[in-house]
C-alpha positions as semicolon CSV with decimal commas, in nm:
position;residue;x (nm);y (nm);z (nm)
1;G;-3,722;-2,305;9,177
2;E;-3,703;-1,898;9,187
3;K;-3,781;-1,713;9,475
4;L;-4,161;-1,585;9,464
5;A;-4,206;-1,197;9,463
6;L;-4,544;-1,019;9,419
7;D;-4,589;-0,704;9,207
8;V;-4,834;-0,486;9,454
9;S;-4,780;-0,163;9,251
10;T;-5,107;-0,147;9,137
11;Q;-5,264;-0,212;9,508
12;E;-5,012;0,064;9,638
13;A;-5,123;0,346;9,326
14;A;-5,291;0,619;9,501
15;W;-5,581;0,545;9,222
16;F;-5,629;0,193;9,275
17;F;-5,942;0,080;9,472
18;R;-5,834;-0,210;9,629
19;N;-5,607;-0,319;9,927
20;F;-5,343;-0,613;9,878
21;D;-5,490;-0,867;10,093
22;L;-5,265;-1,191;9,996
23;S;-5,109;-1,130;10,318
24;N;-5,439;-1,259;10,507
25;Y;-5,342;-1,589;10,376
26;A;-5,115;-1,853;10,411
27;I;-4,903;-1,772;10,059
28;E;-4,543;-1,796;10,100
29;Y;-4,328;-1,550;9,933
30;D;-4,013;-1,392;9,954
31;K;-4,056;-1,038;9,894
32;K;-4,309;-0,750;9,746
33;I;-4,201;-0,520;9,453
34;S;-4,389;-0,220;9,372
35;Y;-4,259;0,092;9,180
36;R;-4,440;0,437;9,073
37;L;-4,758;0,338;8,857
38;G;-4,928;0,623;8,725
39;D;-5,310;0,658;8,588
40;K;-5,234;0,914;8,316
41;W;-5,239;0,859;7,933
42;Y;-4,840;0,906;7,923
43;D;-4,808;0,622;8,218
44;H;-5,005;0,395;7,997
45;L;-4,831;0,436;7,700
46;F;-4,451;0,489;7,882
47;L;-4,380;0,544;8,205
48;N;-4,553;0,237;8,363
49;H;-4,362;-0,001;8,130
50;L;-4,039;0,174;8,197
51;F;-4,046;0,155;8,566
52;R;-4,191;-0,188;8,570
53;R;-3,849;-0,310;8,379
54;L;-3,664;-0,071;8,629
55;A;-3,808;-0,302;8,863
56;I;-3,787;-0,643;8,759
57;G;-3,497;-0,567;8,522
58;F;-3,474;-0,509;8,168
59;F;-3,361;-0,872;8,057
60;T;-3,600;-1,035;8,283
61;P;-3,848;-1,227;8,033
62;T;-4,221;-1,183;8,071
63;L;-4,494;-1,463;8,033
64;S;-4,866;-1,350;8,004
65;E;-5,169;-1,531;7,995
66;R;-5,238;-1,401;7,657
67;M;-4,874;-1,579;7,528
68;V;-5,011;-1,915;7,670
69;N;-5,347;-1,916;7,529
70;D;-5,218;-1,850;7,206
71;A;-4,978;-2,123;7,244
72;G;-5,258;-2,355;7,336
73;C;-5,068;-2,472;7,612
74;R;-5,294;-2,426;7,947
75;D;-5,201;-2,717;8,115
76;N;-4,827;-2,685;8,140
77;A;-4,802;-2,287;8,132
78;F;-4,521;-2,288;8,363
79;G;-4,354;-2,617;8,266
80;G;-4,103;-2,467;8,048
81;L;-3,976;-2,179;8,289
82;R;-3,600;-2,175;8,355
83;R;-3,474;-1,877;8,531
84;K;-3,665;-1,601;8,670
85;T;-4,011;-1,447;8,502
86;Y;-4,212;-1,217;8,546
87;I;-4,576;-1,354;8,488
88;T;-4,851;-1,119;8,394
89;G;-5,240;-1,198;8,330
90;D;-5,573;-1,317;8,498
91;W;-5,509;-1,663;8,507
92;E;-5,879;-1,757;8,540
93;S;-5,895;-2,119;8,413
94;E;-5,826;-2,343;8,679
95;K;-5,588;-2,569;8,374
96;F;-5,294;-2,341;8,437
97;F;-5,282;-2,499;8,782
98;E;-5,423;-2,828;8,805
99;K;-5,080;-2,943;8,895
100;Y;-5,063;-2,706;9,148
101;K;-5,411;-2,745;9,297
102;D;-5,279;-2,925;9,654
103;D;-5,044;-2,646;9,727
104;I;-5,284;-2,365;9,606
105;K;-5,550;-2,524;9,854
106;R;-5,274;-2,572;10,127
107;M;-5,184;-2,170;10,068
108;Y;-5,551;-2,017;10,050
109;I;-5,655;-2,040;10,424
110;Y;-5,753;-1,743;10,555
111;Q;-5,547;-1,653;10,855
112;K;-5,719;-1,403;11,069
113;E;-5,985;-1,456;11,332
114;L;-6,329;-1,391;11,170
115;S;-6,538;-1,153;11,375
116;E;-6,831;-1,331;11,556
117;P;-7,120;-1,190;11,317
118;A;-6,879;-1,322;11,015
119;Q;-6,849;-1,674;11,225
120;A;-7,252;-1,687;11,259
121;W;-7,242;-1,643;10,880
122;M;-7,051;-1,893;10,823
123;I;-7,223;-2,154;11,037
124;E;-7,559;-2,039;10,848
125;I;-7,391;-2,073;10,526
126;K;-7,251;-2,440;10,590
127;S;-7,604;-2,563;10,705
128;S;-7,771;-2,479;10,420
129;N;-7,829;-2,518;10,055
130;S;-7,605;-2,193;9,974
131;V;-7,538;-2,037;9,671
132;A;-7,301;-1,711;9,672
133;V;-7,370;-1,420;9,513
134;H;-7,055;-1,177;9,474
135;A;-7,168;-0,846;9,233
136;R;-6,820;-0,625;9,207
137;R;-6,873;-0,302;9,170
138;G;-6,649;-0,047;9,348
139;D;-6,343;-0,018;9,040
140;Y;-6,561;-0,229;8,815
141;V;-6,810;0,074;8,801
142;R;-6,554;0,327;8,748
143;M;-6,374;0,140;8,459
144;N;-6,694;0,044;8,309
145;A;-6,646;-0,329;8,351
146;S;-6,932;-0,434;8,579
147;L;-7,199;-0,682;8,503
148;K;-7,535;-0,626;8,413
149;S;-7,837;-0,680;8,666
150;T;-7,986;-0,930;8,409
151;Y;-7,654;-1,162;8,407
152;F;-7,752;-1,221;8,786
153;R;-8,062;-1,268;8,733
154;N;-7,990;-1,535;8,500
155;A;-7,719;-1,696;8,724
156;I;-7,989;-1,721;9,016
157;S;-8,238;-1,837;8,778
158;L;-8,003;-2,123;8,658
159;M;-7,911;-2,206;9,004
160;S;-8,248;-2,227;9,123
161;E;-8,284;-2,495;8,900
162;K;-8,001;-2,680;8,997
163;V;-7,977;-2,679;9,388
164;K;-8,260;-2,760;9,620
165;D;-8,442;-2,492;9,817
166;P;-8,124;-2,283;9,774
167;I;-8,048;-1,948;9,990
168;F;-7,847;-1,695;9,790
169;Y;-7,580;-1,536;10,004
170;C;-7,515;-1,207;9,843
171;F;-7,181;-1,016;9,907
172;S;-7,124;-0,674;9,734
173;E;-6,933;-0,329;9,787
174;D;-7,252;-0,203;9,645
175;V;-7,529;-0,441;9,864
176;D;-7,815;-0,176;9,785
177;W;-7,767;-0,188;9,417
178;L;-7,746;-0,592;9,415
179;R;-8,090;-0,594;9,596
180;N;-8,263;-0,376;9,388
181;A;-8,104;-0,590;9,084
182;V;-8,259;-0,894;9,176
183;G;-8,454;-0,857;9,540
184;D;-8,790;-0,889;9,324
185;M;-8,721;-1,248;9,268
186;P;-8,895;-1,525;9,452
187;F;-8,599;-1,676;9,606
188;N;-8,437;-1,655;9,949
189;F;-8,191;-1,378;9,945
190;K;-7,961;-1,272;10,277
191;C;-7,706;-0,967;10,200
192;A;-7,444;-0,889;10,398
């Protein structure tokens, strides 16, 4: 029953490499909040927490994904919220959102008109046994969190066993790296 505010501080930080793109979807939110978010050691130790608390309120409770996982209540993670709460985490399991999947499907509809090349790709992808391969590089490489080429090679081999005559559509900020990582495999690849 509370209004939804999105914390865009990370996307607006000078050192972060991604933009706030949720506004390109039909996601209904009431406001964005942003505060100074630094990348120095003292920011991580103290200042980022202080500025977050100033922005959201010192007495606003926080619900983290780790707290929910530790309590073992993934299927009802948000059921006990009684008032304004700051929610933080990656929330990568669909179990968190099973009750809300219809709302989420309705909101995650891209609102912008696709370019002509993107429309052509969409038609081609829909008309084949397509498998998407996304290699996030950019900020992941800088954070030493990027996946190795063996991960992609194993995943492609596995999908080739499960999908008849697959065409692998590769997407990445570093398409050259992805081509070098998997391009020698005996499958049909198309990279954007």
